Coordinates of C-alpha atoms and ligand atoms in Angstrom, one line a residue:
L1315 CA 86.5 57.5 36.1
E1316 CA 90.2 57.8 35.9
K1317 CA 91.3 54.7 37.6
I1318 CA 89.9 51.7 39.2
N1319 CA 89.9 51.8 43.0
N1320 CA 87.3 49.2 43.8
I1321 CA 86.5 45.9 42.1
C1322 CA 83.6 43.6 42.9
C1323 CA 83.5 40.0 41.6
I1324 CA 80.3 38.1 41.6
G1325 CA 81.0 34.4 42.0
A1326 CA 83.8 33.0 44.3
G1327 CA 84.4 29.8 42.3
Y1328 CA 87.3 28.3 40.4
V1329 CA 87.6 31.4 38.3
G1330 CA 86.4 34.2 40.5
G1331 CA 88.5 33.1 43.5
P1332 CA 92.0 32.7 42.0
T1333 CA 91.5 35.5 39.5
M1334 CA 90.6 38.0 42.1
A1335 CA 93.4 36.8 44.4
V1336 CA 95.9 37.5 41.7
I1337 CA 94.5 40.9 40.9
A1338 CA 94.6 41.8 44.6
D1339 CA 98.1 40.5 44.9
K1340 CA 99.4 42.5 41.9
C1341 CA 97.3 45.6 42.5
P1342 CA 97.7 46.6 46.2
E1343 CA 95.9 49.9 45.6
I1344 CA 92.7 48.2 44.4
Q1345 CA 90.2 46.9 47.0
V1346 CA 88.8 43.6 45.7
N1347 CA 85.5 42.2 47.1
V1348 CA 84.6 38.7 46.0
V1349 CA 80.9 38.0 46.7
D1350 CA 78.9 34.8 46.4
I1351 CA 75.4 33.6 47.4
N1352 CA 77.0 30.3 48.7
Q1353 CA 77.6 31.0 52.4
A1354 CA 79.5 27.8 53.0
R1355 CA 81.9 28.6 50.1
I1356 CA 82.5 32.1 51.5
N1357 CA 83.2 30.7 55.0
N1358 CA 85.8 28.4 53.5
W1359 CA 87.5 31.3 51.7
N1360 CA 87.6 33.1 55.1
D1361 CA 88.8 30.0 57.0
S1362 CA 91.7 30.7 59.4
D1363 CA 93.2 27.4 58.3
F1364 CA 94.3 28.0 54.7
S1365 CA 94.2 24.3 53.9
N1366 CA 90.4 24.6 54.0
L1367 CA 90.1 27.1 51.1
P1368 CA 87.3 25.8 48.9
I1369 CA 89.6 25.3 45.9
Y1370 CA 92.9 23.6 45.8
E1371 CA 95.4 25.3 43.4
P1372 CA 99.2 25.3 43.8
G1373 CA 100.2 28.8 45.1
L1374 CA 96.7 30.0 45.8
A1375 CA 96.8 29.7 49.6
E1376 CA 100.0 31.8 49.9
I1377 CA 98.4 34.6 47.9
V1378 CA 95.2 34.5 49.9
K1379 CA 97.3 34.6 53.0
N1380 CA 99.1 37.7 51.8
C1381 CA 96.1 39.6 50.7
R1382 CA 93.0 38.6 52.6
G1383 CA 91.8 41.3 54.9
R1384 CA 94.2 43.8 53.3
N1385 CA 92.7 44.3 49.9
L1386 CA 91.0 41.0 49.2
H1387 CA 87.7 40.3 50.9
F1388 CA 85.2 37.4 50.6
S1389 CA 81.6 37.9 51.6
T1390 CA 77.9 37.3 50.9
V1391 CA 77.2 41.0 51.1
I1392 CA 76.4 41.5 47.5
E1393 CA 74.4 44.8 47.3
E1394 CA 76.8 47.0 49.2
N1395 CA 79.8 45.7 47.4
I1396 CA 78.1 46.2 44.0
A1397 CA 77.4 49.8 45.1
L1398 CA 81.0 50.4 46.1
A1399 CA 82.5 49.0 42.9
D1400 CA 83.9 50.9 39.9
M1401 CA 84.3 47.6 38.0
I1402 CA 82.3 44.4 38.5
F1403 CA 83.4 41.1 37.2
I1404 CA 80.7 38.5 36.6
S1405 CA 82.3 35.0 37.3
V1406 CA 79.2 33.0 37.9
N1407 CA 78.6 29.5 36.6
T1408 CA 77.1 29.0 33.1
P1409 CA 76.4 25.3 32.9
V1410 CA 74.5 23.5 30.2
K1411 CA 70.7 23.9 30.4
K1412 CA 69.1 20.9 31.9
K1413 CA 65.6 21.5 30.6
G1414 CA 63.6 23.7 28.2
I1415 CA 64.7 25.1 24.9
G1416 CA 68.3 24.0 24.1
A1417 CA 68.4 21.5 27.0
G1418 CA 71.7 19.5 26.9
Q1419 CA 73.4 22.1 24.7
A1420 CA 72.7 25.7 25.3
S1421 CA 74.2 27.6 28.3
D1422 CA 71.9 28.2 31.2
L1423 CA 72.2 32.0 31.7
K1424 CA 70.0 32.3 34.7
W1425 CA 72.9 33.1 37.0
I1426 CA 74.2 35.7 34.6
E1427 CA 70.8 37.3 34.3
A1428 CA 70.4 37.3 38.1
S1429 CA 73.8 39.0 38.4
A1430 CA 72.9 41.6 35.8
R1431 CA 69.7 42.4 37.5
Q1432 CA 71.4 42.9 40.9
I1433 CA 74.0 45.1 39.3
S1434 CA 71.4 47.2 37.6
K1435 CA 69.6 47.6 40.9
Y1436 CA 72.4 48.4 43.3
A1437 CA 75.2 50.0 41.2
V1438 CA 76.0 53.6 41.8
G1439 CA 77.3 56.0 39.2
K1440 CA 79.5 54.8 36.3
T1441 CA 80.2 51.1 36.5
I1442 CA 82.1 48.9 34.2
V1443 CA 80.7 45.4 33.9
V1444 CA 83.1 42.7 32.8
E1445 CA 82.0 39.3 31.5
K1446 CA 84.5 36.9 33.0
S1447 CA 82.3 33.8 32.7
T1448 CA 82.4 31.9 29.4
L1449 CA 79.3 33.0 27.5
P1450 CA 77.6 32.4 24.2
V1451 CA 78.4 35.0 21.6
K1452 CA 76.0 37.9 21.8
T1453 CA 75.4 37.6 25.6
A1454 CA 76.8 41.1 26.2
Q1455 CA 73.7 42.3 24.3
T1456 CA 71.4 40.6 26.8
I1457 CA 73.3 42.0 29.8
K1458 CA 73.2 45.4 28.2
N1459 CA 69.5 45.2 27.7
I1460 CA 68.9 44.3 31.4
L1461 CA 71.2 47.0 32.7
E1462 CA 69.8 49.7 30.5
A1463 CA 66.2 48.8 31.1
H1464 CA 66.8 49.5 34.8
V1465 CA 68.5 52.8 34.1
L1466 CA 65.5 53.9 32.0
N1467 CA 63.2 53.1 35.0
T1468 CA 65.1 55.1 37.6
S1469 CA 66.1 58.7 37.8
N1470 CA 69.6 58.4 39.2
D1471 CA 72.8 58.7 37.3
K1472 CA 73.7 55.1 36.7
K1473 CA 75.8 54.4 33.7
F1474 CA 77.1 51.1 32.5
S1475 CA 79.8 49.9 30.1
I1476 CA 80.2 46.3 29.2
L1477 CA 83.4 44.5 28.4
S1478 CA 84.1 40.9 27.6
N1479 CA 87.3 39.5 29.3
P1480 CA 87.2 35.7 29.0
E1481 CA 89.4 33.7 31.3
F1482 CA 91.9 31.2 29.9
L1483 CA 93.3 29.7 33.1
A1484 CA 93.4 26.0 33.4
E1485 CA 92.8 24.3 36.7
G1486 CA 95.9 23.0 38.5
T1487 CA 98.0 25.7 37.0
A1488 CA 95.6 28.6 37.6
I1489 CA 98.0 30.9 39.5
N1490 CA 100.8 30.5 37.0
D1491 CA 98.4 31.0 34.1
L1492 CA 97.0 34.1 35.7
E1493 CA 100.4 35.5 36.6
N1494 CA 101.9 34.7 33.1
P1495 CA 99.1 34.7 30.6
D1496 CA 99.8 33.9 27.0
R1497 CA 97.4 36.8 26.3
V1498 CA 94.7 38.9 27.9
L1499 CA 91.6 39.3 25.7
I1500 CA 89.4 42.4 26.1
G1501 CA 86.4 42.9 23.9
G1502 CA 84.3 46.1 24.0
E1503 CA 83.1 49.3 22.4
D1504 CA 83.8 51.9 25.1
Q1505 CA 87.5 52.7 24.7
D1506 CA 87.7 54.5 28.1
A1507 CA 86.4 51.4 29.8
I1508 CA 88.8 49.2 27.9
N1509 CA 91.7 51.4 28.9
L1510 CA 90.8 51.2 32.5
L1511 CA 90.8 47.4 32.4
I1512 CA 94.0 47.4 30.5
D1513 CA 95.5 49.5 33.3
V1514 CA 94.6 46.9 35.8
Y1515 CA 96.4 44.2 33.9
L1516 CA 99.4 46.4 33.1
N1517 CA 100.3 46.0 36.8
W1518 CA 101.8 42.6 35.8
V1519 CA 101.1 41.8 32.1
D1520 CA 103.2 43.1 29.2
K1521 CA 101.3 45.5 26.9
E1522 CA 102.0 43.4 23.8
K1523 CA 100.1 40.5 25.4
I1524 CA 96.9 42.5 25.8
L1525 CA 94.6 42.1 22.8
T1526 CA 91.5 44.1 22.2
T1527 CA 88.6 43.2 19.9
D1528 CA 84.9 43.9 19.5
L1529 CA 82.6 42.2 22.0
W1530 CA 81.4 39.4 19.7
S1531 CA 84.9 38.3 18.6
S1532 CA 86.0 38.2 22.3
E1533 CA 83.0 36.1 23.4
L1534 CA 83.4 33.8 20.5
S1535 CA 87.2 33.4 20.9
K1536 CA 86.7 31.8 24.3
L1537 CA 84.4 29.0 22.9
T1538 CA 86.7 28.6 19.9
A1539 CA 89.8 28.3 22.0
N1540 CA 88.3 25.5 24.1
A1541 CA 86.9 23.7 21.1
F1542 CA 90.3 23.8 19.4
L1543 CA 92.1 22.5 22.5
A1544 CA 89.6 19.7 23.0
Q1545 CA 89.7 18.8 19.3
R1546 CA 93.5 18.1 19.6
I1547 CA 92.8 15.7 22.5
S1548 CA 90.1 13.9 20.5
S1549 CA 92.4 13.7 17.5
I1550 CA 95.3 12.2 19.4
N1551 CA 92.9 9.9 21.3
S1552 CA 91.5 8.6 18.0
I1553 CA 95.1 7.8 17.0
S1554 CA 95.7 6.1 20.4
A1555 CA 93.2 3.4 19.4
L1556 CA 94.7 3.0 16.0
C1557 CA 98.2 2.6 17.6
E1558 CA 96.9 -0.2 19.8
S1559 CA 95.5 -2.0 16.7
T1560 CA 98.7 -1.6 14.7
G1561 CA 101.6 -2.0 17.1
A1562 CA 102.5 1.7 17.0
D1563 CA 103.1 3.9 20.1
V1564 CA 100.9 7.0 20.3
N1565 CA 103.4 8.8 22.5
D1566 CA 106.0 8.5 19.8
V1567 CA 103.5 9.5 17.2
A1568 CA 102.6 12.6 19.3
L1569 CA 106.2 13.6 19.6
A1570 CA 106.9 13.0 15.9
I1571 CA 104.0 15.2 14.8
G1572 CA 104.4 17.7 17.6
M1573 CA 108.0 18.6 16.7
D1574 CA 106.5 20.1 13.5
K1575 CA 106.2 23.7 14.7
R1576 CA 103.0 24.0 12.8
I1577 CA 101.4 21.3 15.0
G1578 CA 103.3 22.0 18.2
L1579 CA 103.9 19.6 21.2
E1580 CA 101.3 21.0 23.7
F1581 CA 98.0 19.4 24.3
L1582 CA 98.8 16.2 22.5
R1583 CA 98.8 13.9 25.5
P1584 CA 96.5 10.9 24.9
G1585 CA 94.4 9.9 27.8
P1586 CA 91.0 8.7 29.1
G1587 CA 89.3 11.7 27.4
F1588 CA 89.1 15.3 28.4
G1589 CA 87.1 16.2 31.5
G1590 CA 86.7 19.4 33.4
S1591 CA 83.8 21.8 33.6
C1592 CA 84.6 23.7 30.4
F1593 CA 85.4 21.6 27.3
K1594 CA 82.3 19.6 26.9
K1595 CA 79.9 22.4 27.9
D1596 CA 81.6 24.9 25.7
I1597 CA 81.6 22.7 22.6
L1598 CA 78.0 21.7 23.2
N1599 CA 77.3 25.4 23.3
L1600 CA 79.2 26.0 20.1
V1601 CA 77.2 23.2 18.4
Y1602 CA 74.0 24.8 19.6
I1603 CA 75.0 28.2 18.3
C1604 CA 76.0 26.8 14.9
N1605 CA 72.7 25.0 14.6
H1606 CA 70.9 28.2 15.7
Y1607 CA 72.4 30.0 12.7
G1608 CA 71.6 27.1 10.4
L1609 CA 75.3 26.0 10.1
Y1610 CA 74.5 22.3 10.4
Q1611 CA 77.8 21.1 9.0
A1612 CA 79.8 23.2 11.4
A1613 CA 77.7 22.0 14.2
K1614 CA 78.2 18.3 13.2
Y1615 CA 82.0 18.9 12.9
W1616 CA 82.3 20.0 16.5
Q1617 CA 79.9 17.4 17.8
T1618 CA 82.3 14.7 16.7
V1619 CA 84.9 16.0 19.1
I1620 CA 82.6 15.1 22.0
N1621 CA 81.5 11.8 20.4
L1622 CA 85.1 10.7 20.1
N1623 CA 85.6 11.6 23.8
D1624 CA 82.7 9.6 24.9
W1625 CA 83.9 6.7 22.8
Q1626 CA 87.4 6.8 24.3
Q1627 CA 85.9 6.4 27.9
K1628 CA 83.7 3.5 26.9
R1629 CA 86.6 1.9 25.1
I1630 CA 88.7 1.9 28.2
S1631 CA 86.2 0.2 30.4
K1632 CA 85.6 -2.5 27.7
I1633 CA 89.3 -3.2 27.4
I1634 CA 89.6 -3.7 31.2
V1635 CA 86.7 -6.2 31.2
E1636 CA 88.2 -8.1 28.3
K1637 CA 91.7 -8.3 29.7
L1638 CA 90.3 -9.5 33.1
F1639 CA 89.0 -12.7 31.4
G1640 CA 85.7 -11.1 30.3
T1641 CA 84.4 -10.6 33.8
I1642 CA 85.2 -8.2 36.6
S1643 CA 82.3 -9.1 38.8
G1644 CA 83.5 -9.2 42.4
K1645 CA 87.1 -8.4 41.3
K1646 CA 89.0 -5.7 43.2
I1647 CA 90.3 -2.8 41.1
A1648 CA 92.4 -0.1 42.5
V1649 CA 91.5 3.2 40.8
L1650 CA 94.3 5.7 41.1
G1651 CA 93.0 9.2 40.6
F1652 CA 89.5 10.6 40.4
A1653 CA 90.1 14.3 39.6
F1654 CA 89.8 15.2 35.9
K1655 CA 93.4 16.2 35.9
A1656 CA 96.4 16.5 38.3
N1657 CA 96.8 19.2 40.8
T1658 CA 93.1 19.9 41.3
N1659 CA 90.3 18.6 43.6
D1660 CA 87.8 19.2 40.9
T1661 CA 85.9 16.2 39.5
R1662 CA 83.5 17.9 37.2
E1663 CA 83.1 15.8 34.0
S1664 CA 86.1 13.7 35.1
P1665 CA 86.5 10.7 32.8
A1666 CA 86.9 8.7 36.0
I1667 CA 83.2 9.1 36.7
N1668 CA 82.0 7.4 33.5
I1669 CA 84.7 4.8 33.6
C1670 CA 84.0 3.9 37.3
R1671 CA 80.3 3.7 36.6
D1672 CA 80.9 1.3 33.8
L1673 CA 83.1 -0.9 36.0
L1674 CA 80.6 -0.8 38.8
E1675 CA 77.9 -1.8 36.4
E1676 CA 80.0 -4.9 35.6
G1677 CA 80.0 -5.7 39.3
S1678 CA 83.5 -4.8 40.2
N1679 CA 84.7 -3.7 43.6
L1680 CA 86.5 -0.4 43.2
H1681 CA 88.9 1.0 45.7
I1682 CA 89.4 4.6 44.8
Y1683 CA 92.4 6.7 45.8
D1684 CA 93.0 10.4 44.9
P1685 CA 95.3 12.6 46.8
R1686 CA 92.9 15.6 46.7
V1687 CA 89.4 14.4 46.0
S1688 CA 87.3 13.8 49.1
Q1689 CA 85.2 10.7 49.8
D1690 CA 82.1 13.0 49.9
Q1691 CA 82.8 14.3 46.5
I1692 CA 83.1 10.8 45.1
K1693 CA 79.9 9.9 46.8
M1694 CA 78.2 12.8 45.0
D1695 CA 79.6 11.6 41.7
L1696 CA 79.1 7.9 41.9
G1697 CA 76.2 7.6 44.4
H1698 CA 76.4 5.6 47.6
S1699 CA 78.4 2.5 47.6
Q1700 CA 76.1 -0.4 47.5
I1701 CA 76.6 -4.1 47.9
I1702 CA 74.9 -6.5 45.5
D1703 CA 71.7 -7.6 47.3
S1704 CA 68.6 -6.8 45.3
Q1705 CA 67.5 -5.9 41.8
N1706 CA 66.7 -2.3 42.1
L1707 CA 70.2 -1.0 42.9
L1708 CA 71.8 1.8 40.9
F1709 CA 75.0 -0.2 40.5
E1710 CA 75.8 -3.8 41.0
G1711 CA 79.4 -3.3 42.1
K1712 CA 80.6 -1.3 45.1
W1713 CA 83.2 1.3 45.7
E1714 CA 85.3 2.3 48.7
F1715 CA 87.5 5.2 49.4
S1716 CA 91.1 4.4 50.0
K1717 CA 93.6 6.6 51.9
S1718 CA 96.7 5.3 50.1
V1719 CA 97.8 3.6 46.9
E1720 CA 98.9 0.5 49.0
L1721 CA 95.5 0.2 50.7
A1722 CA 93.8 0.4 47.3
A1723 CA 96.1 -2.1 45.7
N1724 CA 96.1 -4.6 48.5
G1725 CA 94.6 -7.8 47.1
A1726 CA 93.6 -6.1 43.9
D1727 CA 93.4 -7.8 40.5
A1728 CA 94.2 -4.6 38.7
I1729 CA 95.5 -1.0 39.2
L1730 CA 93.9 1.5 36.9
V1731 CA 95.6 4.9 36.6
L1732 CA 93.1 7.6 35.6
T1733 CA 94.6 10.9 36.7
D1734 CA 98.1 12.1 35.9
W1735 CA 99.1 12.8 39.5
E1736 CA 102.9 13.1 40.0
E1737 CA 103.0 10.4 42.7
F1738 CA 101.7 7.8 40.2
K1739 CA 105.0 8.2 38.3
T1740 CA 107.1 6.7 41.0
L1741 CA 105.0 3.9 42.4
D1742 CA 106.9 1.1 44.2
W1743 CA 106.1 -1.8 41.8
E1744 CA 108.1 -4.3 43.6
K1745 CA 106.0 -3.8 46.7
L1746 CA 102.7 -3.5 44.8
S1747 CA 103.4 -6.7 42.8
K1748 CA 103.6 -8.5 46.1
I1749 CA 100.4 -7.3 47.6
M1750 CA 98.2 -7.7 44.5
R1751 CA 96.4 -10.9 43.5
S1752 CA 98.0 -12.7 40.5
P1753 CA 97.6 -12.5 37.6
S1754 CA 97.7 -8.8 38.3
W1755 CA 97.2 -6.0 35.8
L1756 CA 98.2 -2.4 35.4
F1757 CA 95.9 -0.3 33.1
D1758 CA 97.6 3.0 32.6
T1759 CA 95.4 5.5 30.7
R1760 CA 97.9 8.4 31.1
S1761 CA 101.2 6.7 30.2
I1762 CA 102.7 8.1 33.3
S1763 CA 103.6 5.0 35.4
N1764 CA 106.8 3.1 35.1
A1765 CA 105.1 0.2 33.2
I1766 CA 108.4 -1.4 32.2
E1767 CA 109.4 -1.8 35.8
A1768 CA 105.9 -3.0 36.7
K1769 CA 106.2 -5.6 34.0
S1770 CA 109.6 -6.8 35.3
F1771 CA 107.8 -7.7 38.6
G1772 CA 105.3 -9.9 36.7
I1773 CA 102.4 -7.5 36.4
N1774 CA 100.6 -7.6 33.0
I1775 CA 100.5 -4.2 31.3
W1776 CA 98.0 -2.3 29.2
R1777 CA 99.1 1.2 28.4
L1778 CA 96.8 3.4 26.4
G1779 CA 97.9 3.8 22.8
D1780 CA 100.9 1.6 23.2
G1781 CA 100.5 -1.2 20.6
A1782 CA 104.1 -2.2 21.0
L1783 CA 104.0 -2.9 24.8
N1784 CA 100.5 -4.3 25.2
Ligands
NAD283 P1 81.9 27.8 39.9 O1 80.6 27.1 39.9 O2 83.1 27.2 40.6 O3 81.7 29.2 40.6 C1 80.6 30.1 40.3 C2 80.1 30.7 41.6 O4 79.1 31.7 41.3 C3 79.4 29.8 42.6 O5 80.1 29.8 43.8 C4 78.0 30.3 42.7 O6 77.5 30.2 44.0 C5 78.2 31.8 42.4 N1 77.0 32.4 42.0 C6 76.1 32.0 41.0 N2 75.1 33.0 40.9 C7 75.4 34.0 41.7 C8 74.8 35.2 42.0 N3 73.6 35.6 41.4 N4 75.4 36.0 42.9 C9 76.5 35.6 43.6 N5 77.1 34.5 43.3 C10 76.6 33.6 42.4 O7 82.2 28.1 38.4 P2 83.7 28.4 37.8 O8 84.4 27.1 37.5 O9 84.4 29.4 38.6 O10 83.2 29.0 36.4 C11 82.7 30.3 36.3 C12 82.6 30.7 34.8 O11 84.0 30.8 34.3 C13 81.9 29.8 33.9 O12 81.2 30.5 32.9 C14 83.0 28.9 33.3 O13 82.6 28.5 32.0 C15 84.1 30.0 33.2 N6 85.5 29.4 33.1 C16 85.8 28.4 34.0 C17 87.1 27.9 34.0 C18 87.6 26.8 34.9 O14 88.7 26.3 34.8 N7 86.8 26.4 35.9 C19 88.1 28.5 33.2 C20 87.7 29.5 32.3 C21 86.4 30.0 32.3
UDX284 C1 90.5 24.3 30.0 C2 91.4 25.2 29.2 O1 92.7 24.6 29.0 C3 91.5 26.6 29.8 O2 92.2 27.4 28.9 C4 90.1 27.1 29.9 O3 90.1 28.4 30.5 C5 89.3 26.1 30.8 O4 89.3 24.8 30.2 P1 90.9 22.9 32.3 O5 89.7 22.2 31.9 O6 91.0 23.5 33.6 O7 91.2 24.1 31.3 O8 92.2 21.9 32.1 P2 93.0 21.4 30.8 O9 94.4 21.4 31.2 O10 92.6 22.1 29.6 O11 92.6 19.9 30.7 C6 91.2 19.5 30.3 C7 91.2 18.0 30.2 O12 91.9 17.6 29.1 C8 91.7 17.2 31.4 O13 90.9 16.2 31.6 C9 93.1 16.8 30.9 O14 93.5 15.7 31.6 C10 92.8 16.6 29.4 N1 94.0 16.7 28.6 C11 94.7 17.8 28.5 C12 94.4 15.6 27.9 O15 93.8 14.5 27.9 N2 95.5 15.7 27.0 C13 96.2 16.9 26.9 O16 97.2 16.9 26.2 C14 95.8 18.0 27.7

């Protein structure tokens, strides 16, 4: 192999879709086939209306528009596209195991294994297999064993090389992160294969930003990066509570410590706790691996990052109940934002899910507005909205989907900001104060709304971590 002409990506999700779109955009000479077993998802990727793509990411639709049908293809034809490929990225899901050994902590590798088996069966000639999914350290060995077992059983000339190339994109900024990565990490043993992957990235990434390591360091770096990022959030969230108790302002504290170059300003935003499909699962996996190697203190250390995150979410729902005179039964609360962060329609592990559940359990009447999350998605996360009528209901309260902030806030006792969407920064507090029921409250868990203005219109304010204002 001298150069990569054909790439296949298994998994057309949040990582596979945007990553392959950017590769296709930057490398017009490479044919990129993204395959998935989920027909509905593939249909959405192929929809003539680009607003129906299965994933919302700023800039993604434009790139898909440019490349789809030219050198970017989405399909469920897995076998043929594996056979055509010089390089295969595995971007399938690796969620936490639900049952069996390691349930609740270890990664479920069944989709990885299924992909490896398909590759071993259908690949032709020399194929470079790239781990794009986030995997427990040492998974490359498992993949290698599966691939090689098949080669031993057949007489053809299949040959595999395995690389680890973790993805560091964050949702909501995926395209920018892919186009301007801080670094590209490639782990492997086969220098020729490494060079071929480097050549793909060199189409748009500076050479100095491409870091190569052994397989295990690369796999472990991904889990470690997420654990460190999440740890910063839990650290500042622990201080947010202390600020509320002492009259300090956590945003000032974050700025004051972040200006120290050794600490840095990024990823110090206090909030309702981290969500998203990665942080919790990857730390749980790290905890599992540490325990597996008998490193119990290390495991405990990382577990506390998750514990603090759970506590932060619980803390917020408790404060809301307390401030609303100890009961929210039957009270209307406008929930602004359901996605786990701004600029995405993703709700996986969103702190909004746990906080809303707690509020529903207290009997409140939630009106949820999010600019990108659909009513169906919220239904999947919270269950059907149910009105109090009998004992055996999942929740006592009920929720409704609102199409605008105003509709959600109309007659509400409180507005609860859970996601940092841009539009929540410039709400019309004069108007909102008139349509809410007094005494009205604003609970801002992201410190993004203009709380001072809201206060000037008679709204009571609770801002996370702001001991001076509350
Ligand atoms: P996802 O669930 O959105 O997408 C995975 C896709 O793989 C699904 O569409 C599924 O149908 C498909 N799939 C599963 N098994 C398959 C098979 N055998 N053949 C064909 N298709 C198959 O997941 P995601 O968010 O894209 O994450 C994928 C991986 O990337 C995970 O390991 C995750 O930890 C990692 N990761 C995610 C992010 C993120 O921001 N979401 C960032 C970095 C890394
Ligand atoms: C994360 C990693 O950032 C990314 O590198 C990795 O590839 C996948 O996991 P993602 O989960 O998409 O990305 O978004 P991220 O921006 O990291 O936010 C995760 C959660 O932390 C969100 O709920 C966000 O609101 C929260 N967060 C983030 C904070 O509460 N404070 C911050 O300062 C930053």
